[in-house]
Amino acid sequence: MTLRIIITLLTLALSGLAWSAKEKSPQTATDPSAATPTKKASAAPASEAEKLYQRYVRLHGKMVLAIACVQNPKCIEPEDEVYKYSSALVRITDRLDDLVKQKDLDASYYRGLIAYERGRYYVGRAMLITDPDFILSATVFRRHSLDQFRIAEKNLTINAALKNPDACKYLGDIADNGYLGLKNKDRATDFYYCAAMAYLDQGKKNAAADMYNAMKNTALHNDPRTIEIYARLHNDPVAINWRKSSSQTTQVDLEQSKINRQ
């Protein structure tokens, strides 16, 4: 098998990973600073982990361009450019793993973020494959996504325990979509609640409102967590003090239904 054929096969696994440079959403960002852990107002110097992540984004963009060039018959760049950038990306993630072992919080966040985005990419690729002749390829993508989401959960959980809103948000998305198996709506609500509360504490009401909308899709309408976020968004102290459990609500609703039938 020639080197060019090998490069072509690698394209399926690499060419769509330009998420950090193309999207701007709650899960991804155009520039590295938009996806970083919450920083203080003071301009603190970037940590080693943050610099590694920024380098990862730059090299990844170059790798995507190198792959596109290899696919072009008029390309004059050497084919080993793809391998050069790919190897550099591996070294970066390995270094982040080393920093995680040293209890570096930034490293655990960025390592989790990279794995989270890789997992989402593989899921997207698997969903695009509908031809039965290529169903095995979809299975391979799903297995890759599962591996990545496991890495993401392991690393992001460290930051979520310290109320990092972005880490909580990503973990909520993983649970909400069932990326690690069955969907767990209650677990997703917990993480969305964690993210919303942290965003509110930082004065980021728009981000907190996004988490509130996510909670409305994962929890009962009168879930205490949803009520509390709604109250804080609207500065309603009366609603904050109202706590009615799901079991109580269900019982009241049933009794009311009996009265209506009578």
XYZ file of N, CA, C and O in Angstrom, residues 47-201:
620
model
N -1.095 29.442 31.361
C -0.443 28.265 31.921
C 0.159 27.432 30.797
O -0.125 27.641 29.614
N 0.998 26.467 31.173
C 1.575 25.590 30.167
C 0.488 24.818 29.434
O 0.549 24.643 28.209
N -0.528 24.381 30.184
C -1.612 23.623 29.561
C -2.360 24.472 28.542
O -2.726 23.992 27.463
N -2.598 25.736 28.874
C -3.299 26.622 27.944
C -2.473 26.852 26.688
O -3.002 26.861 25.570
N -1.170 27.038 26.855
C -0.295 27.209 25.692
C -0.277 25.955 24.821
O -0.251 26.036 23.594
N -0.291 24.800 25.475
C -0.320 23.546 24.721
C -1.605 23.426 23.921
O -1.596 22.986 22.760
N -2.719 23.836 24.522
C -3.995 23.771 23.815
C -3.995 24.717 22.606
O -4.456 24.351 21.516
N -3.483 25.923 22.807
C -3.415 26.880 21.701
C -2.533 26.348 20.572
O -2.846 26.510 19.390
N -1.434 25.721 20.942
C -0.561 25.115 19.934
C -1.273 23.963 19.235
O -1.142 23.778 18.019
N -2.045 23.201 19.993
C -2.812 22.095 19.412
C -3.759 22.626 18.332
O -3.862 22.056 17.250
N -4.453 23.705 18.621
C -5.400 24.280 17.665
C -4.676 24.734 16.391
O -5.131 24.462 15.270
N -3.544 25.411 16.565
C -2.801 25.889 15.386
C -2.290 24.730 14.531
O -2.443 24.736 13.303
N -1.687 23.736 15.173
C -1.144 22.603 14.422
C -2.243 21.787 13.767
O -2.061 21.250 12.668
N -3.377 21.699 14.449
C -4.476 20.936 13.868
C -4.975 21.587 12.586
O -5.257 20.910 11.594
N -5.048 22.913 12.589
C -5.444 23.612 11.373
C -4.478 23.370 10.231
O -4.883 23.169 9.078
N -3.189 23.361 10.548
C -2.184 23.085 9.521
C -2.295 21.659 9.000
O -2.092 21.400 7.810
N -2.618 20.732 9.896
C -2.748 19.345 9.470
C -3.922 19.173 8.507
O -3.834 18.440 7.520
N -5.024 19.855 8.795
C -6.187 19.778 7.913
C -5.840 20.312 6.522
O -6.230 19.733 5.501
N -5.100 21.415 6.483
C -4.682 21.966 5.194
C -3.742 21.003 4.469
O -3.813 20.856 3.247
N -2.885 20.332 5.215
C -1.964 19.373 4.598
C -2.722 18.202 3.999
O -2.383 17.713 2.915
N -3.757 17.744 4.684
C -4.569 16.643 4.162
C -5.273 17.062 2.878
O -5.316 16.320 1.893
N -5.830 18.295 2.890
C -6.513 18.787 1.689
C -5.537 18.883 0.523
O -5.894 18.594 -0.631
N -4.303 19.260 0.806
C -3.302 19.372 -0.258
C -2.969 18.004 -0.834
O -2.859 17.842 -2.052
N -2.826 17.003 0.034
C -2.503 15.648 -0.437
C -3.592 15.124 -1.351
O -3.338 14.406 -2.322
N -4.829 15.483 -1.073
C -5.953 15.005 -1.893
C -6.018 15.719 -3.240
O -6.717 15.268 -4.146
N -5.315 16.833 -3.366
C -5.330 17.599 -4.603
C -4.215 17.110 -5.528
O -3.046 17.103 -5.140
N -4.548 16.685 -6.752
C -3.512 16.182 -7.676
C -2.423 17.211 -7.964
O -1.298 16.858 -8.305
N -2.735 18.498 -7.813
C -1.768 19.550 -8.098
C -0.909 19.895 -6.886
O -0.095 20.819 -6.949
N -1.112 19.193 -5.798
C -0.378 19.487 -4.570
C 1.116 19.234 -4.771
O 1.524 18.193 -5.303
N 1.909 20.185 -4.327
C 3.361 20.018 -4.454
C 4.013 19.849 -3.088
O 5.243 19.723 -3.002
N 3.210 19.859 -2.016
C 3.766 19.674 -0.685
C 4.069 18.195 -0.442
O 3.375 17.317 -0.948
N 5.106 17.889 0.315
C 5.423 16.476 0.599
C 4.334 15.826 1.443
O 3.718 16.464 2.300
N 4.079 14.543 1.194
C 3.003 13.842 1.883
C 3.279 13.662 3.375
O 2.358 13.494 4.165
N 4.544 13.691 3.765
C 4.844 13.469 5.168
C 4.499 14.667 6.048
O 4.674 14.619 7.264
N 3.999 15.757 5.449
C 3.547 16.897 6.242
C 2.414 16.479 7.182
O 2.349 16.939 8.321
N 1.529 15.619 6.698
C 0.414 15.157 7.532
C 0.945 14.414 8.750
O 0.501 14.639 9.881
N 1.904 13.537 8.521
C 2.475 12.780 9.628
C 3.185 13.689 10.617
O 3.156 13.470 11.822
N 3.840 14.711 10.102
C 4.570 15.632 10.973
C 3.622 16.326 11.948
O 3.880 16.368 13.159
N 2.518 16.851 11.421
C 1.565 17.551 12.285
C 0.822 16.574 13.190
O 0.558 16.869 14.356
N 0.485 15.406 12.644
C -0.212 14.408 13.453
C 0.642 13.970 14.635
O 0.159 13.836 15.767
N 1.931 13.756 14.396
C 2.831 13.353 15.474
C 2.966 14.453 16.518
O 3.034 14.185 17.719
N 2.971 15.705 16.058
C 3.068 16.829 16.990
C 1.834 16.899 17.884
O 1.934 17.179 19.086
N 0.664 16.620 17.315
C -0.568 16.632 18.101
C -0.555 15.533 19.161
O -1.018 15.729 20.288
N -0.032 14.382 18.795
C 0.071 13.284 19.758
C 0.992 13.664 20.908
O 0.709 13.384 22.079
N 2.096 14.335 20.578
C 3.020 14.754 21.634
C 2.362 15.753 22.581
O 2.611 15.741 23.798
N 1.514 16.603 22.038
C 0.832 17.587 22.879
C -0.133 16.891 23.844
O -0.160 17.196 25.044
N -0.935 15.973 23.325
C -1.879 15.280 24.209
C -1.138 14.418 25.238
O -1.585 14.305 26.388
N -0.006 13.865 24.847
C 0.798 13.096 25.805
C 1.319 14.002 26.914
O 1.336 13.613 28.092
N 1.735 15.202 26.545
C 2.235 16.141 27.551
C 1.098 16.573 28.482
O 1.293 16.703 29.702
N -0.076 16.798 27.920
C -1.225 17.146 28.755
C -1.538 16.007 29.723
O -1.867 16.243 30.896
N -1.436 14.780 29.256
C -1.664 13.624 30.135
C -0.661 13.609 31.280
O -1.007 13.290 32.425
N 0.587 13.961 30.971
C 1.607 14.013 32.023
C 1.265 15.091 33.057
O 1.430 14.877 34.267
N 0.794 16.238 32.582
C 0.427 17.319 33.497
C -0.781 16.942 34.342
O -0.882 17.336 35.511
N -1.710 16.186 33.753
C -2.876 15.733 34.514
C -2.429 14.856 35.679
O -2.957 14.960 36.793
N -1.446 13.997 35.437
C -0.930 13.142 36.500
C -0.291 13.965 37.618
O -0.210 13.513 38.757
N 0.134 15.189 37.277
C 0.726 16.089 38.265
C -0.332 16.984 38.919
O 0.008 17.980 39.559
N -1.599 16.644 38.731
C -2.725 17.369 39.334
C -2.875 18.787 38.782
O -3.296 19.710 39.495
N -2.544 18.982 37.518
C -2.700 20.277 36.869
C -4.153 20.414 36.398
O -4.602 19.695 35.509
N -4.892 21.361 36.992
C -6.316 21.515 36.687
C -6.548 21.998 35.258
O -7.467 21.535 34.580
N -5.718 22.941 34.803
C -5.869 23.410 33.425
C -5.644 22.270 32.441
O -6.342 22.151 31.434
N -4.663 21.439 32.729
C -4.357 20.322 31.826
C -5.525 19.347 31.753
O -5.879 18.864 30.669
N -6.135 19.057 32.895
C -7.273 18.133 32.878
C -8.439 18.722 32.094
O -9.148 18.007 31.377
N -8.634 20.038 32.201
C -9.719 20.665 31.447
C -9.464 20.590 29.944
O -10.333 20.158 29.176
N -8.279 21.008 29.527
C -7.989 21.040 28.096
C -7.917 19.633 27.495
O -8.339 19.417 26.359
N -7.392 18.693 28.263
C -7.349 17.307 27.758
C -8.769 16.782 27.600
O -9.086 16.080 26.622
N -9.633 17.110 28.554
C -11.020 16.692 28.451
C -11.736 17.363 27.296
O -12.546 16.743 26.597
N -11.443 18.648 27.071
C -12.076 19.381 25.981
C -11.697 18.797 24.626
O -12.544 18.623 23.747
N -10.419 18.493 24.446
C -9.972 17.901 23.185
C -10.669 16.561 22.941
O -11.153 16.286 21.837
N -10.732 15.736 23.984
C -11.386 14.429 23.840
C -12.883 14.588 23.582
O -13.463 13.845 22.778
N -13.516 15.553 24.241
C -14.945 15.798 24.039
C -15.247 16.159 22.585
O -16.176 15.623 21.972
N -14.453 17.055 22.028
C -14.681 17.473 20.646
C -14.378 16.349 19.659
O -15.062 16.192 18.657
N -13.357 15.568 19.944
C -13.079 14.407 19.092
C -14.249 13.430 19.127
O -14.663 12.892 18.086
N -14.778 13.193 20.311
C -15.910 12.280 20.446
C -17.116 12.750 19.651
O -17.777 11.960 18.968
N -17.410 14.043 19.731
C -18.553 14.593 18.982
C -18.340 14.468 17.481
O -19.283 14.198 16.731
N -17.096 14.647 17.053
C -16.811 14.504 15.631
C -17.060 13.074 15.159
O -17.693 12.841 14.122
N -16.565 12.098 15.919
C -16.746 10.704 15.531
C -18.225 10.320 15.518
O -18.667 9.559 14.650
N -18.990 10.833 16.461
C -20.432 10.564 16.474
C -21.074 11.120 15.207
O -21.900 10.462 14.558
N -20.688 12.334 14.849
C -21.234 12.946 13.640
C -20.892 12.163 12.388
O -21.734 11.982 11.504
N -19.669 11.676 12.314
C -19.269 10.881 11.152
C -20.050 9.576 11.076
O -20.461 9.142 9.995
N -20.262 8.953 12.223
C -20.997 7.687 12.238
C -22.436 7.884 11.769
O -22.997 7.039 11.061
N -23.036 9.015 12.147
C -24.434 9.276 11.771
C -24.584 9.531 10.280
O -25.672 9.350 9.725
N -23.507 9.943 9.619
C -23.577 10.214 8.186
C -23.557 8.941 7.346
O -23.915 8.965 6.173
N -23.126 7.844 7.956
C -22.994 6.587 7.206
C -24.306 5.807 7.289
O -24.699 5.330 8.350
N -24.989 5.700 6.168
C -26.262 4.978 6.114
C -26.227 3.786 5.166
O -27.113 2.937 5.205
N -25.226 3.710 4.328
C -25.115 2.600 3.383
C -24.723 1.327 4.136
O -23.718 1.304 4.853
N -25.505 0.243 4.008
C -25.181 -1.013 4.717
C -23.788 -1.546 4.412
O -23.178 -2.217 5.251
N -23.268 -1.239 3.234
C -21.949 -1.731 2.862
C -20.839 -1.075 3.691
O -19.719 -1.598 3.744
N -21.157 0.052 4.303
C -20.144 0.766 5.071
C -20.502 0.836 6.555
O -19.968 1.661 7.280
N -21.409 -0.038 6.998
C -21.858 0.002 8.378
C -20.721 -0.285 9.351
O -20.717 0.184 10.491
N -19.734 -1.076 8.912
C -18.590 -1.365 9.780
C -17.806 -0.097 10.087
O -17.299 0.078 11.206
N -17.731 0.791 9.114
C -17.035 2.063 9.339
C -17.741 2.881 10.414
O -17.098 3.504 11.260
N -19.081 2.860 10.388
C -19.846 3.576 11.410
C -19.572 2.992 12.788
O -19.454 3.723 13.783
N -19.468 1.677 12.858
C -19.173 1.016 14.137
C -17.810 1.437 14.665
O -17.638 1.680 15.867
N -16.839 1.538 13.760
C -15.492 1.961 14.166
C -15.515 3.383 14.703
O -14.911 3.700 15.741
N -16.251 4.269 14.028
C -16.358 5.648 14.493
C -16.998 5.704 15.883
O -16.565 6.477 16.749
N -18.026 4.902 16.109
C -18.702 4.914 17.414
C -17.778 4.406 18.513
O -17.822 4.887 19.650
N -16.965 3.419 18.187
C -16.017 2.916 19.185
C -14.991 3.986 19.523
O -14.611 4.163 20.691
N -14.532 4.703 18.504
C -13.589 5.792 18.750
C -14.246 6.874 19.613
O -13.611 7.425 20.519
N -15.501 7.179 19.311
C -16.190 8.219 20.082
C -16.340 7.802 21.542
O -16.172 8.619 22.456
N -16.643 6.542 21.776
C -16.794 6.050 23.144
C -15.489 6.197 23.918
O -15.482 6.638 25.082
N -14.387 5.855 23.272
C -13.079 5.998 23.921
C -12.803 7.462 24.271
O -12.312 7.771 25.367
N -13.127 8.347 23.344
C -12.861 9.765 23.578
C -13.746 10.337 24.677
O -13.279 11.119 25.518
N -15.002 9.950 24.704
C -15.895 10.483 25.735
C -15.521 9.959 27.126
O -15.739 10.633 28.132
N -14.963 8.777 27.177
C -14.477 8.266 28.464
C -13.316 9.116 28.966
O -13.235 9.451 30.158
N -12.423 9.482 28.050
C -11.311 10.351 28.418
C -11.838 11.722 28.838
O -11.375 12.312 29.825
N -12.816 12.217 28.084
C -13.386 13.526 28.400
C -14.034 13.521 29.777
O -13.816 14.437 30.586
N -14.829 12.507 30.068
C -15.505 12.446 31.360
C -14.494 12.368 32.498
O -14.631 13.049 33.526
N -13.474 11.542 32.327
C -12.463 11.374 33.374
C -11.785 12.698 33.702
O -11.579 13.027 34.887
N -11.443 13.464 32.690
C -10.713 14.707 32.916
C -11.609 15.874 33.296
O -11.262 16.665 34.182
N -12.768 15.983 32.672
C -13.654 17.099 32.971
C -14.282 16.985 34.354
O -14.613 17.996 34.978
N -14.451 15.768 34.846
C -15.028 15.576 36.174
C -14.173 16.245 37.249
O -14.699 16.748 38.249
N -12.877 16.277 37.033
C -11.974 16.911 38.000
C -12.318 18.390 38.142
O -12.388 18.939 39.249
N -12.558 19.047 37.021
C -12.880 20.472 37.046
C -14.330 20.719 37.448
O -14.640 21.722 38.090
N -15.226 19.818 37.076
C -16.631 19.978 37.456
C -16.791 19.921 38.974
O -17.649 20.601 39.541
N -15.958 19.115 39.634
C -16.016 19.022 41.098
C -15.666 20.343 41.751
O -16.071 20.611 42.888
N -14.933 21.185 41.025
C -14.562 22.512 41.534
C -15.455 23.600 40.951
O -15.113 24.779 40.981
N -16.613 23.191 40.418
C -17.625 24.111 39.881
C -17.136 24.904 38.670
O -17.510 26.075 38.493
N -16.335 24.292 37.822
C -15.985 24.927 36.561
C -17.207 24.812 35.646
O -17.608 23.700 35.277
N -17.829 25.922 35.272
C -19.095 25.851 34.519
C -18.972 25.178 33.158
O -19.875 24.448 32.746
N -17.871 25.418 32.459
C -17.708 24.807 31.144
C -17.588 23.294 31.255
O -18.180 22.546 30.473
N -16.821 22.831 32.241
C -16.677 21.391 32.438
C -18.025 20.765 32.775
O -18.375 19.694 32.260
N -18.797 21.434 33.632
C -20.133 20.922 33.981
C -21.024 20.856 32.744
O -21.770 19.899 32.551
N -20.927 21.874 31.911
C -21.762 21.930 30.704
C -21.454 20.769 29.766
O -22.367 20.107 29.258
N -20.178 20.503 29.530
C -19.801 19.420 28.631
C -20.222 18.060 29.185
O -20.695 17.185 28.445
N -20.067 17.877 30.489
C -20.492 16.615 31.111
C -22.008 16.459 31.028
O -22.514 15.349 30.849
N -22.736 17.558 31.165
C -24.189 17.499 31.005
C -24.574 17.065 29.604
O -25.497 16.266 29.415
N -23.847 17.565 28.616
C -24.118 17.191 27.228
C -23.838 15.709 26.989
O -24.582 15.039 26.279
N -22.762 15.216 27.588
C -22.430 13.792 27.445
C -23.537 12.919 28.025
O -23.960 11.928 27.411
N -24.023 13.277 29.219
C -25.089 12.498 29.850
C -26.408 12.669 29.119
O -27.177 11.704 28.954
N -26.690 13.872 28.665
C -27.960 14.169 27.996
C -28.100 13.396 26.684
O -29.182 12.910 26.341
N -27.007 13.266 25.951
C -27.045 12.592 24.650
C -26.712 11.107 24.723
O -26.747 10.428 23.704
N -26.370 10.630 25.912
C -26.057 9.213 26.050
C -24.800 8.802 25.313
O -24.705 7.687 24.795
N -23.809 9.683 25.286
C -22.582 9.374 24.561
C -21.801 8.221 25.188
O -20.964 7.603 24.516
N -22.053 7.934 26.467
C -21.366 6.825 27.129
C -22.289 5.633 27.345
O -21.983 4.745 28.146
N -23.398 5.603 26.648
C -24.353 4.507 26.804
C -25.766 5.055 26.775
O -26.140 5.821 25.892
N -26.549 4.696 27.790
C -27.921 5.176 27.874
C -27.956 6.635 28.310
O -27.092 7.092 29.067
N -28.955 7.355 27.851
C -29.118 8.739 28.276
C -29.493 8.787 29.755
O -30.300 8.000 30.219
N -28.893 9.711 30.463
C -29.180 9.883 31.894
C -29.615 11.327 32.106
O -28.796 12.221 32.334
N -30.920 11.565 32.036
C -31.454 12.917 32.106
C -31.238 13.560 33.475
O -30.989 14.762 33.580
N -31.353 12.767 34.536
C -31.178 13.337 35.868
C -29.726 13.760 36.084
O -29.452 14.823 36.647
N -28.796 12.935 35.641
C -27.376 13.284 35.749
C -27.074 14.514 34.898
O -26.317 15.402 35.321
N -27.675 14.579 33.720
C -27.481 15.743 32.857
C -28.003 17.003 33.543
O -27.358 18.059 33.495
N -29.162 16.893 34.192
C -29.727 18.047 34.900
C -28.795 18.518 36.001
O -28.611 19.722 36.212
N -28.198 17.578 36.719
C -27.243 17.937 37.778
C -26.090 18.757 37.219
O -25.688 19.777 37.800
N -25.548 18.325 36.100
C -24.404 19.041 35.522
C -24.833 20.387 34.941
O -24.100 21.380 35.068
N -25.995 20.427 34.289
C -26.481 21.704 33.769
C -26.753 22.683 34.916
O -26.499 23.892 34.799
N -27.269 22.156 36.015
C -27.510 22.980 37.207
C -26.185 23.520 37.742
O -26.080 24.707 38.089
N -25.186 22.666 37.820
C -23.845 23.077 38.262
C -23.320 24.203 37.371
O -22.811 25.219 37.874
N -23.459 24.044 36.068
C -22.975 25.060 35.132
C -23.754 26.361 35.287
O -23.163 27.453 35.325
N -25.079 26.266 35.388
C -25.907 27.462 35.498
C -25.583 28.251 36.763
O -25.459 29.484 36.731
N -25.453 27.555 37.885
C -25.154 28.227 39.139
C -23.798 28.932 39.068
O -23.640 30.072 39.523
N -22.804 28.259 38.495
C -21.477 28.862 38.392
C -21.489 30.064 37.452
O -20.850 31.086 37.730
N -22.217 29.960 36.351
C -22.319 31.093 35.431
C -22.999 32.278 36.113
O -22.581 33.431 35.948
N -24.041 32.010 36.880
C -24.732 33.088 37.585
C -23.813 33.739 38.608
O -23.821 34.964 38.771
N -23.034 32.943 39.308
C -22.094 33.493 40.286
C -21.069 34.400 39.614
O -20.536 35.322 40.242
